[in-house]
Amino acid sequence: MIRCLAIDDEPLALKQLVAYIGKVPFLELAAQCQSALEARQFLEQDTVDAIFCDINMPDLNGMDFVKSLTVAPLVVFTTAYAEYAVEGFRVNAVDYLLKPFGMQDFQRAALRLKERLGESGATVQENPTGAVTTTNTQNDDTLFLKTEYRIVKVSISDIRYVEAMSEYLKVYLASESKPIVTLLSMKKMEERLPDYFMRIHRSYIINLTKIQEVNKNRVIMDSETYLPVGDMYKEAFQAYLDTKFLGK
């Protein structure tokens, strides 16, 4: 069981958060608090594995509260203010739920907690300022994408390919059956991805390590996914293939 602390200064929001925790079999509610100060007092006497914490609270906001902890549990932030997202992930938050969020979004965050606690490479480290963050000993090669009411953390190496559709992108992951849909330009995505990604079409960026086969002007990612190579991208793609090709 994952022992959780729920923190929110709004009674109705706290009640909903507690209800959601109660519906997830592997979560156990250790306590519920209506302020960060109350939560700090609890943690001086007890320990938890994870915190579900609102950010915009009086006296001490959730972000400063988490940074002040000597030993920080895993954190999922819950707030109505998207502008806190980047700062939230600087303290290595497991997830960031934008209010209003539903049970499905909460379950995803809970599963991320479970996965993080199951990672053998996870360690707790204290930084020079006294703030504590949870980090992984492996390379943290990640990016963050806004989708629906959530901002999700994505492992770049897990991305199979990216498809453009008007002003949105579909990001297909090896670990998920459905793509992440996010409001973002291909140009920004292309600039962010490392050199083992390549744009092969005005509508597609692919992870070169995920290619299964190249057949004429098509890249086969799996038995159901055949992506075209656009004319203006053929030369660069062929140059890449030439560096990997063995044979006559």
PDB file of C-alpha atoms in Angstrom:
ATOM      1  CA  MET A   1       0.000   0.000   0.000  1.00  0.00           C
ATOM      2  CA  ILE A   2       1.074   3.559  -0.713  1.00  0.00           C
ATOM      3  CA  ARG A   3       0.446   5.807   2.299  1.00  0.00           C
ATOM      4  CA  CYS A   4      -0.834   9.194   1.134  1.00  0.00           C
ATOM      5  CA  LEU A   5      -1.310  12.647   2.586  1.00  0.00           C
ATOM      6  CA  ALA A   6      -4.040  14.820   1.022  1.00  0.00           C
ATOM      7  CA  ILE A   7      -3.638  18.611   1.302  1.00  0.00           C
ATOM      8  CA  ASP A   8      -6.069  21.277   0.070  1.00  0.00           C
ATOM      9  CA  ASP A   9      -7.409  24.415   1.719  1.00  0.00           C
ATOM     10  CA  GLU A  10     -10.761  24.115  -0.086  1.00  0.00           C
ATOM     11  CA  PRO A  11     -13.057  21.701   1.844  1.00  0.00           C
ATOM     12  CA  LEU A  12     -14.921  20.438  -1.226  1.00  0.00           C
ATOM     13  CA  ALA A  13     -11.710  19.884  -3.197  1.00  0.00           C
ATOM     14  CA  LEU A  14     -10.191  18.054  -0.216  1.00  0.00           C
ATOM     15  CA  LYS A  15     -13.299  15.903   0.153  1.00  0.00           C
ATOM     16  CA  GLN A  16     -13.105  14.933  -3.536  1.00  0.00           C
ATOM     17  CA  LEU A  17      -9.396  14.160  -3.287  1.00  0.00           C
ATOM     18  CA  VAL A  18      -9.965  11.926  -0.272  1.00  0.00           C
ATOM     19  CA  ALA A  19     -12.791  10.150  -2.124  1.00  0.00           C
ATOM     20  CA  TYR A  20     -10.544   9.497  -5.118  1.00  0.00           C
ATOM     21  CA  ILE A  21      -7.795   8.088  -2.887  1.00  0.00           C
ATOM     22  CA  GLY A  22     -10.338   5.753  -1.307  1.00  0.00           C
ATOM     23  CA  LYS A  23     -11.278   4.341  -4.719  1.00  0.00           C
ATOM     24  CA  VAL A  24      -7.743   3.261  -5.640  1.00  0.00           C
ATOM     25  CA  PRO A  25      -6.954  -0.157  -4.080  1.00  0.00           C
ATOM     26  CA  PHE A  26      -3.221   0.418  -3.610  1.00  0.00           C
ATOM     27  CA  LEU A  27      -3.582   3.854  -1.968  1.00  0.00           C
ATOM     28  CA  GLU A  28      -4.080   4.326   1.769  1.00  0.00           C
ATOM     29  CA  LEU A  29      -5.066   7.702   3.224  1.00  0.00           C
ATOM     30  CA  ALA A  30      -2.780   8.488   6.169  1.00  0.00           C
ATOM     31  CA  ALA A  31      -4.244  11.943   6.822  1.00  0.00           C
ATOM     32  CA  GLN A  32      -6.018  14.913   5.271  1.00  0.00           C
ATOM     33  CA  CYS A  33      -4.962  18.503   5.933  1.00  0.00           C
ATOM     34  CA  GLN A  34      -6.437  21.903   5.067  1.00  0.00           C
ATOM     35  CA  SER A  35      -3.110  23.735   5.109  1.00  0.00           C
ATOM     36  CA  ALA A  36       0.577  23.136   4.478  1.00  0.00           C
ATOM     37  CA  LEU A  37       1.301  24.107   8.082  1.00  0.00           C
ATOM     38  CA  GLU A  38      -1.052  21.395   9.328  1.00  0.00           C
ATOM     39  CA  ALA A  39       0.595  18.912   6.940  1.00  0.00           C
ATOM     40  CA  ARG A  40       4.050  19.872   8.223  1.00  0.00           C
ATOM     41  CA  GLN A  41       2.959  19.172  11.802  1.00  0.00           C
ATOM     42  CA  PHE A  42       1.678  15.755  10.739  1.00  0.00           C
ATOM     43  CA  LEU A  43       4.918  14.874   8.966  1.00  0.00           C
ATOM     44  CA  GLU A  44       6.932  15.771  12.044  1.00  0.00           C
ATOM     45  CA  GLN A  45       5.198  12.846  13.761  1.00  0.00           C
ATOM     46  CA  ASP A  46       4.595  10.397  10.912  1.00  0.00           C
ATOM     47  CA  THR A  47       5.789   9.461   7.418  1.00  0.00           C
ATOM     48  CA  VAL A  48       4.015   8.900   4.107  1.00  0.00           C
ATOM     49  CA  ASP A  49       5.031   7.608   0.690  1.00  0.00           C
ATOM     50  CA  ALA A  50       3.235  10.256  -1.334  1.00  0.00           C
ATOM     51  CA  ILE A  51       1.564  13.657  -1.087  1.00  0.00           C
ATOM     52  CA  PHE A  52      -1.364  14.980  -3.127  1.00  0.00           C
ATOM     53  CA  CYS A  53      -0.927  18.699  -2.617  1.00  0.00           C
ATOM     54  CA  ASP A  54      -2.715  21.843  -3.752  1.00  0.00           C
ATOM     55  CA  ILE A  55      -0.357  24.724  -4.580  1.00  0.00           C
ATOM     56  CA  ASN A  56      -2.278  27.967  -4.109  1.00  0.00           C
ATOM     57  CA  MET A  57      -2.892  27.959  -0.347  1.00  0.00           C
ATOM     58  CA  PRO A  58      -2.706  30.748   2.276  1.00  0.00           C
ATOM     59  CA  ASP A  59       0.211  31.155   4.726  1.00  0.00           C
ATOM     60  CA  LEU A  60       2.430  28.588   2.980  1.00  0.00           C
ATOM     61  CA  ASN A  61       1.809  27.491  -0.599  1.00  0.00           C
ATOM     62  CA  GLY A  62       2.194  23.884  -1.642  1.00  0.00           C
ATOM     63  CA  MET A  63       5.321  24.461  -3.740  1.00  0.00           C
ATOM     64  CA  ASP A  64       7.254  26.135  -0.913  1.00  0.00           C
ATOM     65  CA  PHE A  65       5.991  23.498   1.508  1.00  0.00           C
ATOM     66  CA  VAL A  66       7.400  20.641  -0.590  1.00  0.00           C
ATOM     67  CA  LYS A  67      10.716  22.466  -1.068  1.00  0.00           C
ATOM     68  CA  SER A  68      10.999  22.955   2.689  1.00  0.00           C
ATOM     69  CA  LEU A  69      10.753  19.266   3.557  1.00  0.00           C
ATOM     70  CA  THR A  70      13.955  17.615   4.780  1.00  0.00           C
ATOM     71  CA  VAL A  71      12.864  14.278   3.344  1.00  0.00           C
ATOM     72  CA  ALA A  72      10.310  14.680   0.581  1.00  0.00           C
ATOM     73  CA  PRO A  73       7.805  11.949  -0.291  1.00  0.00           C
ATOM     74  CA  LEU A  74       6.698  11.646  -3.907  1.00  0.00           C
ATOM     75  CA  VAL A  75       4.424  14.528  -4.898  1.00  0.00           C
ATOM     76  CA  VAL A  76       1.403  14.991  -7.147  1.00  0.00           C
ATOM     77  CA  PHE A  77       0.387  18.649  -7.338  1.00  0.00           C
ATOM     78  CA  THR A  78      -3.286  19.565  -7.761  1.00  0.00           C
ATOM     79  CA  THR A  79      -4.157  23.127  -8.740  1.00  0.00           C
ATOM     80  CA  ALA A  80      -6.230  25.291 -11.040  1.00  0.00           C
ATOM     81  CA  TYR A  81      -3.195  27.321 -12.124  1.00  0.00           C
ATOM     82  CA  ALA A  82      -1.239  25.924 -15.084  1.00  0.00           C
ATOM     83  CA  GLU A  83       1.576  28.454 -14.672  1.00  0.00           C
ATOM     84  CA  TYR A  84       2.901  26.464 -11.698  1.00  0.00           C
ATOM     85  CA  ALA A  85       3.595  23.385 -13.834  1.00  0.00           C
ATOM     86  CA  VAL A  86       7.205  24.059 -14.823  1.00  0.00           C
ATOM     87  CA  GLU A  87       8.196  24.970 -11.267  1.00  0.00           C
ATOM     88  CA  GLY A  88       6.373  21.893 -10.050  1.00  0.00           C
ATOM     89  CA  PHE A  89       8.430  19.585 -12.178  1.00  0.00           C
ATOM     90  CA  ARG A  90      11.629  21.262 -10.983  1.00  0.00           C
ATOM     91  CA  VAL A  91      10.996  19.542  -7.672  1.00  0.00           C
ATOM     92  CA  ASN A  92      10.470  16.346  -9.665  1.00  0.00           C
ATOM     93  CA  ALA A  93       6.737  16.046  -9.122  1.00  0.00           C
ATOM     94  CA  VAL A  94       5.377  12.728 -10.323  1.00  0.00           C
ATOM     95  CA  ASP A  95       2.359  14.383 -11.913  1.00  0.00           C
ATOM     96  CA  TYR A  96       0.477  17.654 -12.068  1.00  0.00           C
ATOM     97  CA  LEU A  97      -3.328  17.566 -12.104  1.00  0.00           C
ATOM     98  CA  LEU A  98      -5.102  20.664 -13.368  1.00  0.00           C
ATOM     99  CA  LYS A  99      -8.466  21.293 -11.692  1.00  0.00           C
ATOM    100  CA  PRO A 100     -11.108  20.290 -12.430  1.00  0.00           C
ATOM    101  CA  PHE A 101      -9.849  16.732 -12.907  1.00  0.00           C
ATOM    102  CA  GLY A 102     -11.793  13.486 -12.892  1.00  0.00           C
ATOM    103  CA  MET A 103     -11.248   9.986 -11.546  1.00  0.00           C
ATOM    104  CA  GLN A 104      -9.583   8.808 -14.740  1.00  0.00           C
ATOM    105  CA  ASP A 105      -6.922  11.518 -14.522  1.00  0.00           C
ATOM    106  CA  PHE A 106      -6.419  10.788 -10.824  1.00  0.00           C
ATOM    107  CA  GLN A 107      -5.963   7.068 -11.528  1.00  0.00           C
ATOM    108  CA  ARG A 108      -3.241   7.845 -14.064  1.00  0.00           C
ATOM    109  CA  ALA A 109      -1.402   9.907 -11.468  1.00  0.00           C
ATOM    110  CA  ALA A 110      -1.798   7.106  -8.918  1.00  0.00           C
ATOM    111  CA  LEU A 111      -0.328   4.590 -11.361  1.00  0.00           C
ATOM    112  CA  ARG A 112       2.643   6.893 -11.929  1.00  0.00           C
ATOM    113  CA  LEU A 113       3.191   6.949  -8.181  1.00  0.00           C
ATOM    114  CA  LYS A 114       3.115   3.178  -8.095  1.00  0.00           C
ATOM    115  CA  GLU A 115       5.559   2.925 -10.997  1.00  0.00           C
ATOM    116  CA  ARG A 116       7.932   5.461  -9.457  1.00  0.00           C
ATOM    117  CA  LEU A 117       7.984   3.645  -6.121  1.00  0.00           C
ATOM    118  CA  GLY A 118       8.729   0.428  -8.010  1.00  0.00           C
ATOM    119  CA  GLU A 119      11.787   1.850  -9.788  1.00  0.00           C
ATOM    120  CA  SER A 120      14.916   0.360  -8.237  1.00  0.00           C
ATOM    121  CA  GLY A 121      16.973   3.336  -9.373  1.00  0.00           C
ATOM    122  CA  ALA A 122      14.967   5.883  -7.402  1.00  0.00           C
ATOM    123  CA  THR A 123      16.824   7.612  -4.597  1.00  0.00           C
ATOM    124  CA  VAL A 124      16.227  10.561  -2.310  1.00  0.00           C
ATOM    125  CA  GLN A 125      18.884  13.263  -2.472  1.00  0.00           C
ATOM    126  CA  GLU A 126      19.335  16.468  -0.496  1.00  0.00           C
ATOM    127  CA  ASN A 127      20.449  19.519  -2.441  1.00  0.00           C
ATOM    128  CA  PRO A 128      22.746  22.262  -1.087  1.00  0.00           C
ATOM    129  CA  THR A 129      19.806  24.517  -0.178  1.00  0.00           C
ATOM    130  CA  GLY A 130      18.271  21.834   2.014  1.00  0.00           C
ATOM    131  CA  ALA A 131      15.414  21.070  -0.375  1.00  0.00           C
ATOM    132  CA  VAL A 132      14.988  17.406  -1.190  1.00  0.00           C
ATOM    133  CA  THR A 133      13.990  15.975  -4.540  1.00  0.00           C
ATOM    134  CA  THR A 134      13.363  12.438  -5.708  1.00  0.00           C
ATOM    135  CA  THR A 135      15.598  11.605  -8.653  1.00  0.00           C
ATOM    136  CA  ASN A 136      16.420   8.569 -10.716  1.00  0.00           C
ATOM    137  CA  THR A 137      19.986   7.392 -11.061  1.00  0.00           C
ATOM    138  CA  GLN A 138      19.396   6.796 -14.758  1.00  0.00           C
ATOM    139  CA  ASN A 139      19.344   9.699 -17.223  1.00  0.00           C
ATOM    140  CA  ASP A 140      16.176  11.714 -16.812  1.00  0.00           C
ATOM    141  CA  ASP A 141      15.611  12.408 -20.507  1.00  0.00           C
ATOM    142  CA  THR A 142      12.074  13.760 -20.355  1.00  0.00           C
ATOM    143  CA  LEU A 143       9.690  16.429 -21.555  1.00  0.00           C
ATOM    144  CA  PHE A 144       6.295  17.649 -20.395  1.00  0.00           C
ATOM    145  CA  LEU A 145       3.163  17.857 -22.533  1.00  0.00           C
ATOM    146  CA  LYS A 146      -0.160  19.514 -21.747  1.00  0.00           C
ATOM    147  CA  THR A 147      -3.127  17.346 -22.641  1.00  0.00           C
ATOM    148  CA  GLU A 148      -6.725  17.946 -21.596  1.00  0.00           C
ATOM    149  CA  TYR A 149      -6.614  19.022 -17.922  1.00  0.00           C
ATOM    150  CA  ARG A 150      -3.206  17.523 -17.230  1.00  0.00           C
ATOM    151  CA  ILE A 151       0.481  18.137 -17.817  1.00  0.00           C
ATOM    152  CA  VAL A 152       2.190  14.788 -18.255  1.00  0.00           C
ATOM    153  CA  LYS A 153       5.803  13.726 -18.029  1.00  0.00           C
ATOM    154  CA  VAL A 154       6.972  11.757 -21.062  1.00  0.00           C
ATOM    155  CA  SER A 155      10.153   9.772 -21.526  1.00  0.00           C
ATOM    156  CA  ILE A 156      11.635  10.911 -24.850  1.00  0.00           C
ATOM    157  CA  SER A 157      12.985   7.444 -25.612  1.00  0.00           C
ATOM    158  CA  ASP A 158       9.429   6.093 -25.231  1.00  0.00           C
ATOM    159  CA  ILE A 159       8.185   8.226 -28.156  1.00  0.00           C
ATOM    160  CA  ARG A 160       7.732   6.175 -31.324  1.00  0.00           C
ATOM    161  CA  TYR A 161       6.630   8.953 -33.643  1.00  0.00           C
ATOM    162  CA  VAL A 162       4.829  12.282 -33.749  1.00  0.00           C
ATOM    163  CA  GLU A 163       1.996  13.129 -36.127  1.00  0.00           C
ATOM    164  CA  ALA A 164       0.848  16.665 -36.938  1.00  0.00           C
ATOM    165  CA  MET A 165      -2.824  17.446 -37.370  1.00  0.00           C
ATOM    166  CA  SER A 166      -3.617  21.104 -37.846  1.00  0.00           C
ATOM    167  CA  GLU A 167      -2.529  22.976 -34.681  1.00  0.00           C
ATOM    168  CA  TYR A 168      -2.237  19.796 -32.621  1.00  0.00           C
ATOM    169  CA  LEU A 169       0.240  16.939 -32.385  1.00  0.00           C
ATOM    170  CA  LYS A 170      -0.381  13.276 -31.694  1.00  0.00           C
ATOM    171  CA  VAL A 171       2.514  11.785 -29.756  1.00  0.00           C
ATOM    172  CA  TYR A 172       2.616   7.989 -30.018  1.00  0.00           C
ATOM    173  CA  LEU A 173       4.377   6.150 -27.189  1.00  0.00           C
ATOM    174  CA  ALA A 174       5.669   2.595 -27.022  1.00  0.00           C
ATOM    175  CA  SER A 175       4.172   2.214 -23.545  1.00  0.00           C
ATOM    176  CA  GLU A 176       0.657   3.510 -24.315  1.00  0.00           C
ATOM    177  CA  SER A 177      -2.027   2.279 -26.701  1.00  0.00           C
ATOM    178  CA  LYS A 178      -3.471   5.762 -27.290  1.00  0.00           C
ATOM    179  CA  PRO A 179      -1.481   8.823 -28.375  1.00  0.00           C
ATOM    180  CA  ILE A 180      -1.121  11.974 -26.318  1.00  0.00           C
ATOM    181  CA  VAL A 181      -2.826  14.891 -28.078  1.00  0.00           C
ATOM    182  CA  THR A 182      -1.260  18.272 -27.356  1.00  0.00           C
ATOM    183  CA  LEU A 183      -1.491  21.820 -28.708  1.00  0.00           C
ATOM    184  CA  LEU A 184       2.021  22.315 -30.099  1.00  0.00           C
ATOM    185  CA  SER A 185       3.801  23.034 -33.372  1.00  0.00           C
ATOM    186  CA  MET A 186       5.970  20.518 -35.232  1.00  0.00           C
ATOM    187  CA  LYS A 187       8.778  23.068 -35.249  1.00  0.00           C
ATOM    188  CA  LYS A 188       8.871  23.325 -31.452  1.00  0.00           C
ATOM    189  CA  MET A 189       8.709  19.563 -31.063  1.00  0.00           C
ATOM    190  CA  GLU A 190      11.448  19.042 -33.628  1.00  0.00           C
ATOM    191  CA  GLU A 191      13.701  21.529 -31.823  1.00  0.00           C
ATOM    192  CA  ARG A 192      13.186  19.760 -28.499  1.00  0.00           C
ATOM    193  CA  LEU A 193      13.816  16.177 -29.644  1.00  0.00           C
ATOM    194  CA  PRO A 194      17.365  14.724 -29.716  1.00  0.00           C
ATOM    195  CA  ASP A 195      19.270  13.660 -32.833  1.00  0.00           C
ATOM    196  CA  TYR A 196      17.889  10.116 -32.945  1.00  0.00           C
ATOM    197  CA  PHE A 197      14.609  11.653 -34.129  1.00  0.00           C
ATOM    198  CA  MET A 198      14.130  12.780 -37.728  1.00  0.00           C
ATOM    199  CA  ARG A 199      11.389  14.543 -39.631  1.00  0.00           C
ATOM    200  CA  ILE A 200      10.526  12.416 -42.662  1.00  0.00           C
ATOM    201  CA  HIS A 201       7.374  14.229 -43.793  1.00  0.00           C
ATOM    202  CA  ARG A 202       5.652  17.530 -43.113  1.00  0.00           C
ATOM    203  CA  SER A 203       3.310  15.548 -40.845  1.00  0.00           C
ATOM    204  CA  TYR A 204       5.684  13.035 -39.219  1.00  0.00           C
ATOM    205  CA  ILE A 205       8.704  12.935 -36.931  1.00  0.00           C
ATOM    206  CA  ILE A 206       9.973   9.444 -36.141  1.00  0.00           C
ATOM    207  CA  ASN A 207      12.207   7.853 -33.543  1.00  0.00           C
ATOM    208  CA  LEU A 208      14.900   6.291 -35.732  1.00  0.00           C
ATOM    209  CA  THR A 209      15.565   3.578 -33.149  1.00  0.00           C
ATOM    210  CA  LYS A 210      11.947   2.354 -33.466  1.00  0.00           C
ATOM    211  CA  ILE A 211      12.029   1.685 -37.238  1.00  0.00           C
ATOM    212  CA  GLN A 212      11.269  -1.924 -38.149  1.00  0.00           C
ATOM    213  CA  GLU A 213      11.639  -1.693 -41.919  1.00  0.00           C
ATOM    214  CA  VAL A 214      12.027   0.735 -44.814  1.00  0.00           C
ATOM    215  CA  ASN A 215      10.126  -0.181 -47.968  1.00  0.00           C
ATOM    216  CA  LYS A 216      10.674   2.214 -50.882  1.00  0.00           C
ATOM    217  CA  ASN A 217       9.221   5.531 -49.730  1.00  0.00           C
ATOM    218  CA  ARG A 218       7.581   4.168 -46.613  1.00  0.00           C
ATOM    219  CA  VAL A 219       8.870   3.698 -43.090  1.00  0.00           C
ATOM    220  CA  ILE A 220       7.316   0.745 -41.287  1.00  0.00           C
ATOM    221  CA  MET A 221       7.105   1.289 -37.537  1.00  0.00           C
ATOM    222  CA  ASP A 222       5.018  -1.829 -36.857  1.00  0.00           C
ATOM    223  CA  SER A 223       2.610  -4.151 -38.653  1.00  0.00           C
ATOM    224  CA  GLU A 224      -0.095  -1.470 -38.713  1.00  0.00           C
ATOM    225  CA  THR A 225       1.910   1.734 -39.081  1.00  0.00           C
ATOM    226  CA  TYR A 226       3.320   2.733 -42.481  1.00  0.00           C
ATOM    227  CA  LEU A 227       4.559   6.315 -42.671  1.00  0.00           C
ATOM    228  CA  PRO A 228       5.377   8.113 -45.947  1.00  0.00           C
ATOM    229  CA  VAL A 229       8.700   9.836 -46.619  1.00  0.00           C
ATOM    230  CA  GLY A 230       8.061  13.279 -48.127  1.00  0.00           C
ATOM    231  CA  ASP A 231      10.003  14.434 -51.189  1.00  0.00           C
ATOM    232  CA  MET A 232      11.821  17.251 -49.389  1.00  0.00           C
ATOM    233  CA  TYR A 233      12.974  14.870 -46.640  1.00  0.00           C
ATOM    234  CA  LYS A 234      14.111  11.928 -48.818  1.00  0.00           C
ATOM    235  CA  GLU A 235      17.716  13.031 -49.233  1.00  0.00           C
ATOM    236  CA  ALA A 236      18.378  13.503 -45.529  1.00  0.00           C
ATOM    237  CA  PHE A 237      16.633  10.255 -44.646  1.00  0.00           C
ATOM    238  CA  GLN A 238      18.592   8.329 -47.278  1.00  0.00           C
ATOM    239  CA  ALA A 239      21.828   9.835 -45.965  1.00  0.00           C
ATOM    240  CA  TYR A 240      20.943   8.496 -42.516  1.00  0.00           C
ATOM    241  CA  LEU A 241      20.213   5.036 -43.946  1.00  0.00           C
ATOM    242  CA  ASP A 242      23.543   5.030 -45.782  1.00  0.00           C
ATOM    243  CA  THR A 243      25.402   5.504 -42.502  1.00  0.00           C
ATOM    244  CA  LYS A 244      23.683   2.403 -41.090  1.00  0.00           C
ATOM    245  CA  PHE A 245      23.606   0.205 -44.179  1.00  0.00           C
ATOM    246  CA  LEU A 246      25.735  -2.948 -44.341  1.00  0.00           C
ATOM    247  CA  GLY A 247      26.097  -4.762 -47.630  1.00  0.00           C
ATOM    248  CA  LYS A 248      26.736  -4.078 -51.313  1.00  0.00           C
TER     249      LYS A 248
END
